Coordinates of C-alpha atoms in Angstrom, one line a residue:
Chain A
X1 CA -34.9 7.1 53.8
X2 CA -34.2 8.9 57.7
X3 CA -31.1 10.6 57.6
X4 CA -30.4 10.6 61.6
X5 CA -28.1 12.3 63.0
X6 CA -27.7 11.6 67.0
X7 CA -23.8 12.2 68.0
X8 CA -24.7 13.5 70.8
X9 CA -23.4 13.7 74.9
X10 CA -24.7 12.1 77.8
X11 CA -27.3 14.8 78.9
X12 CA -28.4 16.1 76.0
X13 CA -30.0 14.8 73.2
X14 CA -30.7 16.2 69.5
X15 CA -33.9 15.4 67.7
X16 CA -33.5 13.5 64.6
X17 CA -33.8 15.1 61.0
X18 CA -36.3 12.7 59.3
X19 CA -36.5 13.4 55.5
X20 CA -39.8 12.8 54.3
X21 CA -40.8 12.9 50.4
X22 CA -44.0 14.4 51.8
X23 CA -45.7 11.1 52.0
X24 CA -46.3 10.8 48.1
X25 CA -45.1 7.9 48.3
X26 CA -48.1 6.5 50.9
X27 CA -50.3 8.4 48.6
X28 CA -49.4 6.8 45.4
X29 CA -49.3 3.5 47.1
X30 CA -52.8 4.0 48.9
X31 CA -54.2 5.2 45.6
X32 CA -52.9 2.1 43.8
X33 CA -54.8 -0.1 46.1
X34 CA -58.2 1.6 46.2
X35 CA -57.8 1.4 41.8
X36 CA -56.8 -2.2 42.6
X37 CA -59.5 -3.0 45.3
X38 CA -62.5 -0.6 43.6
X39 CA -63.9 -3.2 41.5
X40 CA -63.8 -0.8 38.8
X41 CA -60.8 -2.5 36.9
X42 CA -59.4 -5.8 35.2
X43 CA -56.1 -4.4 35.4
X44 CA -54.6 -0.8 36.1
X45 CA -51.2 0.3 35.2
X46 CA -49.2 1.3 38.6
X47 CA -46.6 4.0 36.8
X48 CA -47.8 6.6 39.4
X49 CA -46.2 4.3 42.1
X50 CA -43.5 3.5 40.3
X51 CA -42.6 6.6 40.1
X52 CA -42.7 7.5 43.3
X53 CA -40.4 4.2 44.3
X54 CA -38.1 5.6 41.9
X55 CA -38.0 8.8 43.3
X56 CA -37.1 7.1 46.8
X57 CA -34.3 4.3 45.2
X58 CA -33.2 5.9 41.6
X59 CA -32.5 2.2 40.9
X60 CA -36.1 1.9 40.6
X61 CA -36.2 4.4 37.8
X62 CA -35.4 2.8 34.3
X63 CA -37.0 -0.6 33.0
X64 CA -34.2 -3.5 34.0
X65 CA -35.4 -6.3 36.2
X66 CA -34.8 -6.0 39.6
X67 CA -35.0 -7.8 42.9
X68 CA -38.8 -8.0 44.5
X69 CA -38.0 -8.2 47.9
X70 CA -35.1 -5.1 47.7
X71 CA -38.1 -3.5 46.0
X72 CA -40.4 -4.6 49.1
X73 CA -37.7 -3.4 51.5
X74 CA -37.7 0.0 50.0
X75 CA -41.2 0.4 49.7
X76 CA -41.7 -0.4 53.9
X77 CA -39.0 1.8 54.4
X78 CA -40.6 4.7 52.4
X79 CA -44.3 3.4 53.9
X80 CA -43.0 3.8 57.6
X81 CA -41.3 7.0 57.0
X82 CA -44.7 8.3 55.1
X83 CA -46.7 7.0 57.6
X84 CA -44.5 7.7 61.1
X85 CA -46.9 8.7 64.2
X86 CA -43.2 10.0 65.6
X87 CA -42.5 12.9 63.9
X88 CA -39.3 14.0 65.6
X89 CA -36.8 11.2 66.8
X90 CA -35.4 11.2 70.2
X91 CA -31.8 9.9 70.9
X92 CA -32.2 6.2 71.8
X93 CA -29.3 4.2 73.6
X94 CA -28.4 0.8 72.4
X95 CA -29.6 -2.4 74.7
X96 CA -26.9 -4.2 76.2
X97 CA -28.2 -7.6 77.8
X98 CA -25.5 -7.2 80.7
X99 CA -26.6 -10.6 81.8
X100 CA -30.7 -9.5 82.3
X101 CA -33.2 -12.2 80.9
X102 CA -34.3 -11.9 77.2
X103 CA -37.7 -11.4 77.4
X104 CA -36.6 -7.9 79.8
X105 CA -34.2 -7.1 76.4
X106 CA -36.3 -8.1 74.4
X107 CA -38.9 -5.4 75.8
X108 CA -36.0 -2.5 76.2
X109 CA -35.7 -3.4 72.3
X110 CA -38.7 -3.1 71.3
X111 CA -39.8 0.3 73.6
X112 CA -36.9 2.1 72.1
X113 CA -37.5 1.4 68.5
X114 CA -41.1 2.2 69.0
X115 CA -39.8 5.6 70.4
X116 CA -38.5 5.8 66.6
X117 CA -40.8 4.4 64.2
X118 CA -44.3 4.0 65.1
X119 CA -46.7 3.4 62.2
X120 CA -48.9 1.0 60.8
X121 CA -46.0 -0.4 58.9
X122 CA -44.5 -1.5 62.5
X123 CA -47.8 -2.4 63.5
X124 CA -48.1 -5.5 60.5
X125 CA -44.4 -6.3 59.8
X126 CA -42.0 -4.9 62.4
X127 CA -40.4 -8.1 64.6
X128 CA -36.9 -8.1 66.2
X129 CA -34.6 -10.7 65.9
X130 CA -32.4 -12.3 68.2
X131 CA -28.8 -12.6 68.3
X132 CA -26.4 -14.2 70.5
X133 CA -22.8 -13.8 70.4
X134 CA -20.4 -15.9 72.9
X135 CA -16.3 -15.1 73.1
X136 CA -14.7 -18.2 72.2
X137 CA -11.6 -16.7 74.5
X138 CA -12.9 -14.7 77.6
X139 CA -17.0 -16.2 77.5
X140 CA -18.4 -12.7 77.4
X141 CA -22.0 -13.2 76.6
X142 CA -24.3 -10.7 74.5
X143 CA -27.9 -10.7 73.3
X144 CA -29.0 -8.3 71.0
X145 CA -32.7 -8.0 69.8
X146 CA -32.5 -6.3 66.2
X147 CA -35.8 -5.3 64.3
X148 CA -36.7 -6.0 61.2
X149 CA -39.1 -5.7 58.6
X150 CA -39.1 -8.9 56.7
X151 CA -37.7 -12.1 57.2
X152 CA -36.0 -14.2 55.2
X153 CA -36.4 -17.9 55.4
X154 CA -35.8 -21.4 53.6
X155 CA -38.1 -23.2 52.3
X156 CA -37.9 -26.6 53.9
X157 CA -36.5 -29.6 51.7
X158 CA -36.1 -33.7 52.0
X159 CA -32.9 -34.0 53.4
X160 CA -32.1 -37.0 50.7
X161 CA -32.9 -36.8 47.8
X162 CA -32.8 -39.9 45.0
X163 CA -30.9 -39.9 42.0
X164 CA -30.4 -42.8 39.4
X165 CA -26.8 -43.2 38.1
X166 CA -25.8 -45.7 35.4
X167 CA -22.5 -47.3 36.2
X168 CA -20.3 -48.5 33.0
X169 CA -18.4 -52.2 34.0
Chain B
X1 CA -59.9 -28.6 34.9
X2 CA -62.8 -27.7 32.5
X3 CA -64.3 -29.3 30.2
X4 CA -64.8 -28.7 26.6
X5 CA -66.8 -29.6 23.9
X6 CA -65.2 -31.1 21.3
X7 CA -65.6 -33.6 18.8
X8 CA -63.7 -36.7 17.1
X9 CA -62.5 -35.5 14.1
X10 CA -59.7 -38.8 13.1
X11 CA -59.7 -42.0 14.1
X12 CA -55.9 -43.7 14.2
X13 CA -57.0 -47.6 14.4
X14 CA -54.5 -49.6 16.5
X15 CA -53.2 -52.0 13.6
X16 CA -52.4 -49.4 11.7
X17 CA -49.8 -47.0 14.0
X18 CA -46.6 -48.0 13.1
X19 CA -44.3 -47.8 16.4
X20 CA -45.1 -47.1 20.2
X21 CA -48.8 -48.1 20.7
X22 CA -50.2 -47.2 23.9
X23 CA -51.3 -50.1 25.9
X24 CA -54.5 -50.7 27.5
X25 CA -53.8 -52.2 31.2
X26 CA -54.7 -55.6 29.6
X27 CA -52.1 -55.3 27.5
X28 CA -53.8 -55.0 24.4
X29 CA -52.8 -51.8 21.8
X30 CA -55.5 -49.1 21.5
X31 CA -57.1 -46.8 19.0
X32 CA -56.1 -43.2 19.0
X33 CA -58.4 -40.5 18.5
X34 CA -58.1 -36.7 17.2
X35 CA -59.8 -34.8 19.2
X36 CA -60.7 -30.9 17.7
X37 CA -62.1 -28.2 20.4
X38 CA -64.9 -26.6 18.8
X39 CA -64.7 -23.2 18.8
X40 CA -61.0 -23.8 18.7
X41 CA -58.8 -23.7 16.1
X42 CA -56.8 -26.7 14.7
X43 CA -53.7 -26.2 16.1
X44 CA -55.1 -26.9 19.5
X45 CA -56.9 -30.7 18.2
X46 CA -55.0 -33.5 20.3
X47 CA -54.6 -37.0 20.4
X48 CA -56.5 -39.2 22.6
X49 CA -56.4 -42.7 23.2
X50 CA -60.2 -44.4 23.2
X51 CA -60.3 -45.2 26.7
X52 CA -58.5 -41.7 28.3
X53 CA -60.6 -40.6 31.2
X54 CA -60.6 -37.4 29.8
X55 CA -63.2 -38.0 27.1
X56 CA -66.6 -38.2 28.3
X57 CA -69.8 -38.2 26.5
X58 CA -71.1 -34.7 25.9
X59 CA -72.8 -32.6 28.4
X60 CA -72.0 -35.4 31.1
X61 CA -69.7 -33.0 32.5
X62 CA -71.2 -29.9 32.1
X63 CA -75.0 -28.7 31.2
X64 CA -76.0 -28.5 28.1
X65 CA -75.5 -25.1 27.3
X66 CA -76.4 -25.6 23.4
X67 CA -80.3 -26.1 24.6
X68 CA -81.0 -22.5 24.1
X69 CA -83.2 -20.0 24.8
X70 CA -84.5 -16.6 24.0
X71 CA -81.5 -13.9 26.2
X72 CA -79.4 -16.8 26.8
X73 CA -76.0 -15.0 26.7
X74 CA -72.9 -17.0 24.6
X75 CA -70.3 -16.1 22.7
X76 CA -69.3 -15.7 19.0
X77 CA -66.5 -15.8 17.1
X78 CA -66.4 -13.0 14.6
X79 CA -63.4 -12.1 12.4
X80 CA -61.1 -14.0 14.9
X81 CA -61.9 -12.2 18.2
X82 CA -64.7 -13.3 20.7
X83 CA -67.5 -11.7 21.6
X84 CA -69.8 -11.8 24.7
X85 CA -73.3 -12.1 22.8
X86 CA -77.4 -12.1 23.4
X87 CA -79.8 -15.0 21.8
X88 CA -82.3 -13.0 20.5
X89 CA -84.6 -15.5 18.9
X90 CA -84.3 -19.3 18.6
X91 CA -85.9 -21.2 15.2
X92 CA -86.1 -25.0 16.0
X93 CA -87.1 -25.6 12.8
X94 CA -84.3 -24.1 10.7
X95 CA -81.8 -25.7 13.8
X96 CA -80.5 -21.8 14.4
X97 CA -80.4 -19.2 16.6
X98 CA -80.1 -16.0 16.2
X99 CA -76.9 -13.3 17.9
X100 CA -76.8 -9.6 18.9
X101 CA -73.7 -8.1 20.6
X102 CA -74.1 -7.7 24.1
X103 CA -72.2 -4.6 23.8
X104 CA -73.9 -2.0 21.8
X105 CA -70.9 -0.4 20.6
X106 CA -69.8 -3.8 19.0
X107 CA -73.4 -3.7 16.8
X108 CA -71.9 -1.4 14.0
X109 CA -69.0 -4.3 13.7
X110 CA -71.3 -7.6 14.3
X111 CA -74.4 -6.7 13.5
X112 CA -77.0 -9.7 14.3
X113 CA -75.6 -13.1 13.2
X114 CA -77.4 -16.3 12.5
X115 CA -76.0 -19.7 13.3
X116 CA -76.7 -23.4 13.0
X117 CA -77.2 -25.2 17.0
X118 CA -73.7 -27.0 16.5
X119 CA -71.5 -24.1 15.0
X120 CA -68.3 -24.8 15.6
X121 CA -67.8 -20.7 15.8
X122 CA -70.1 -20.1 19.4
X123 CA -69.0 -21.0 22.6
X124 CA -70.6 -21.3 26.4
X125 CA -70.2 -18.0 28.0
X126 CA -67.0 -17.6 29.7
X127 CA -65.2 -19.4 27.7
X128 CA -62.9 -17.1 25.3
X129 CA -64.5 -13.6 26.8
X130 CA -63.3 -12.4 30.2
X131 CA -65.8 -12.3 32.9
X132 CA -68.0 -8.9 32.7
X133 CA -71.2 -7.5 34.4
X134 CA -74.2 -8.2 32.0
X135 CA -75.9 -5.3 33.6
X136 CA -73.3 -2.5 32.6
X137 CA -72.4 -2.6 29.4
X138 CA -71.4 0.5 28.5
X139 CA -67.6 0.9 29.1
X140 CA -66.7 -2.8 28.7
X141 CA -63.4 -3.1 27.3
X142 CA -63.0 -6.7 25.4
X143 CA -59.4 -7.8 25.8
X144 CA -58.3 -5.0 27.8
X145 CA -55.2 -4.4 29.1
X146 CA -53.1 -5.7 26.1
X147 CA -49.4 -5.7 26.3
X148 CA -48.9 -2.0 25.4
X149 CA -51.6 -0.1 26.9
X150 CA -50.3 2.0 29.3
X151 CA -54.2 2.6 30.8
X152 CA -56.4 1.4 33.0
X153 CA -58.9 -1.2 31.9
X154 CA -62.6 0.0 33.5
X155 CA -65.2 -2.9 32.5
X156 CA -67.3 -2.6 35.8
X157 CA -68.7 -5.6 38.2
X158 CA -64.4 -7.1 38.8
X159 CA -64.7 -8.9 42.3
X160 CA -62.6 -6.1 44.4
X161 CA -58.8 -6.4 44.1
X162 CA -58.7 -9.1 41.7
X163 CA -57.2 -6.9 39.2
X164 CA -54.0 -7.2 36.6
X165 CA -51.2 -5.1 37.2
X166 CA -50.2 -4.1 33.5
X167 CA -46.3 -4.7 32.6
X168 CA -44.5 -1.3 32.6
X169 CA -41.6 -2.8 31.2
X170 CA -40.1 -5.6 33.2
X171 CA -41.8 -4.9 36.2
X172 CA -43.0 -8.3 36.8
X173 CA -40.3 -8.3 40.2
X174 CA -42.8 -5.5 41.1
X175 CA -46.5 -6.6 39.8
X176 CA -46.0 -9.7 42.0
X177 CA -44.5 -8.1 45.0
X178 CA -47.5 -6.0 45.0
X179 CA -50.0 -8.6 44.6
X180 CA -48.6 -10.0 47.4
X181 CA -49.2 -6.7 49.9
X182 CA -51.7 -5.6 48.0
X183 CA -53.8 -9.0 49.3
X184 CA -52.4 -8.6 53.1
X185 CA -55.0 -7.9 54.8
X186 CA -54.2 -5.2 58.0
X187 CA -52.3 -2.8 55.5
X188 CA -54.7 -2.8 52.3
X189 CA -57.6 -2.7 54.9
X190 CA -56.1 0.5 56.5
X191 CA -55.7 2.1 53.1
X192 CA -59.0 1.8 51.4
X193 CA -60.5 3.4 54.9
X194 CA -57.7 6.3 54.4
X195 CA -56.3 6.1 57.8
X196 CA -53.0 6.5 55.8
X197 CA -54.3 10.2 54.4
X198 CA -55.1 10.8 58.4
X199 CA -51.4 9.6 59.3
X200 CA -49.4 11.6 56.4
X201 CA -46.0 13.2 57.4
X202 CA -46.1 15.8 54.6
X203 CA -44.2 18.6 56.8
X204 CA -40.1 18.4 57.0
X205 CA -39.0 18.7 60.5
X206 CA -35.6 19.7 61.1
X207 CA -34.0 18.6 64.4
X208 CA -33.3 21.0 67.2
X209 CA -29.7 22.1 68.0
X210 CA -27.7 20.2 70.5
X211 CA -27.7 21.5 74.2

């Protein structure tokens, strides 16, 4: 996890202080996969890797059941951190859409979060997400593009759905 | 689906089953059959009825793998556990063939078995005995990774990355998150050519002070 600190005025800027585990975390993954991918084995026993998520989220640690896609999120977290091509931060201002068209945000977005996190993470599974946000009272406008790592989406289902019910005279 | 050899072992005749007769299209009640996998065990017999799609004469389905010859490789059942297995001599007259563990380690245990053409105790290769490289032998692992091994299972000639992730202890939220990335291709593809040990941050850089 980057621990960022960027308080900083106008004309200056402070570099980020990124905390790295010293990419054991890539490394245990990476291994994992070339056990996995080698040929060599019908199954392998990823404790190395767990151990290293559990290092990184202490929830990770003990042997309760837990939620696969927090335990995804971590893991791209950790992955982009480990794997960073940026390896000091610069100060990044917030994109305001001040009325400019979205793909022109959109692009601000994205060139100011690459400035951050570059990596092959980013590469495969960063997007940014639109929002739009209207004032019900003064119609201010604003369009934010947030990134993310994974989406969440629902599965698409019949909007009816039949159901037999027995009615008593 | 596969198919299975198996044989009728019972035969229920229609008249004779008391309540809920299944019904032929034409309306007309039907035998039922027990059915018993061979090479399985009873438990596992089930009932048919005579015209269920699902019986067919033997070796329409599949070849007829009982027709054997000399290195023909099977399997044998031996003290209740499976084993991959060599023909190493067939006597048509005496209706028997004769077995040697494929695994050389497993010849102390096994020895060399005879059995009758129709034993109900061999079975088609890949049947009972996961899938292995007939070519190395050595460090093939029968049954590997069993619920409390904490190892990893090496048998040699897996297709790459279809491999188990052993249970650590309700890790199943993470086994199947990983099978998931570990099969994407762009990420697992940069790993196994280890870009990722090119693109490491190991050093800790600490920011600069404010201007």
């Amino acid at each position: 996890m980057s621990v960022d600190q960027f308080e900083t005025p106008a004309d200056s800027f402070m570099f980020a202080v990124v905390a790295h585990f010293q990419g054991h975390l890539a490394e245990a993954y990476g291994q994992l996969i070339k056990d996995m991918w080698s040929g060599e084995f019908s199954a392998v026993s990823p404790t190395e890797f767990k151990h290293q998520i559990g290092k990184k989220a202490p929830q990770f640690q003990g042997y309760q059941q837990q939620d696969s896609q927090e335990l995804m999120s971590f893991l791209m977290d950790g992955l982009n951190e480990d794997l960073n091509r940026v390896l000091r931060k610069p100060f990044v201002e917030a994109v305001e859409s001040d009325g400019r068209p979205d793909d022109v945000v959109a692009a601000l977005s994205w060139e100011g979060y690459k400035k951050r996190n570059d990596s092959v993470i980013v590469d495969n599974f960063a997007g940014l997400l639109r929002s739009h946000v209207k004032c019900n009272v003064c119609d201010r406008e604003s369009t934010t593009f947030d990134p993310f790592m994974s989406l969440s989406v629902p599965i698409p289902t019949k909007d009816t759905k039949p159901f037999v019910v027995s009615c008593l005279p | 689906m596969k198919w299975y050899d198996s044989r009728v072992e019972e035969v229920y005749p229609a008249y004779s089953q008391s309540s809920s007769l299944p019904v032929t299209s034409r309306g007309t009640p039907e035998d039922k059959l027990r059915v018993h996998f061979m090479g399985w065990g009873s438990q596992f017999d089930l009932v048919y009825v005579r015209s269920s799609p699902r019986l067919q004469p033997l070796f329409t389905q599949r070849k007829n793998w009982r027709d054997f010859r000399v290195n023909d490789k099977i399997e044998l059942k031996y003290n209740a556990r499976w084993y991959a297995v060599n023909v190493e001599e067939v006597d048509r007259t005496a209706h028997r063939i004769r077995l040697k563990p494929v695994d050389a380690t497993y010849k102390a245990i096994i020895g060399e078995q005879w059995r009758d053409f129709w034993a109900d105790d061999i079975a088609d290769h890949k049947t009972h005995v996961k899938s292995y490289d007939y070519d190395s032998f050595s460090n093939y692992n029968y049954g590997g990774g069993s619920y409390y091994s904490r190892g990893n299972t090496r048998v040699g000639g897996v297709p790459k990355g279809v491999c188990g992730l052993n249970n650590l202890g309700n890790t199943c939220f993470m086994a199947s998150m990983l099978q998931c990335l570990s099969n994407t291709e762009p990420l697992t593809r940069y790993l196994l050519a280890d870009t990722h040990l090119r693109e490491l941050n190991k050093d800790n850089p600490l920011g600069c002070g404010v201007r």
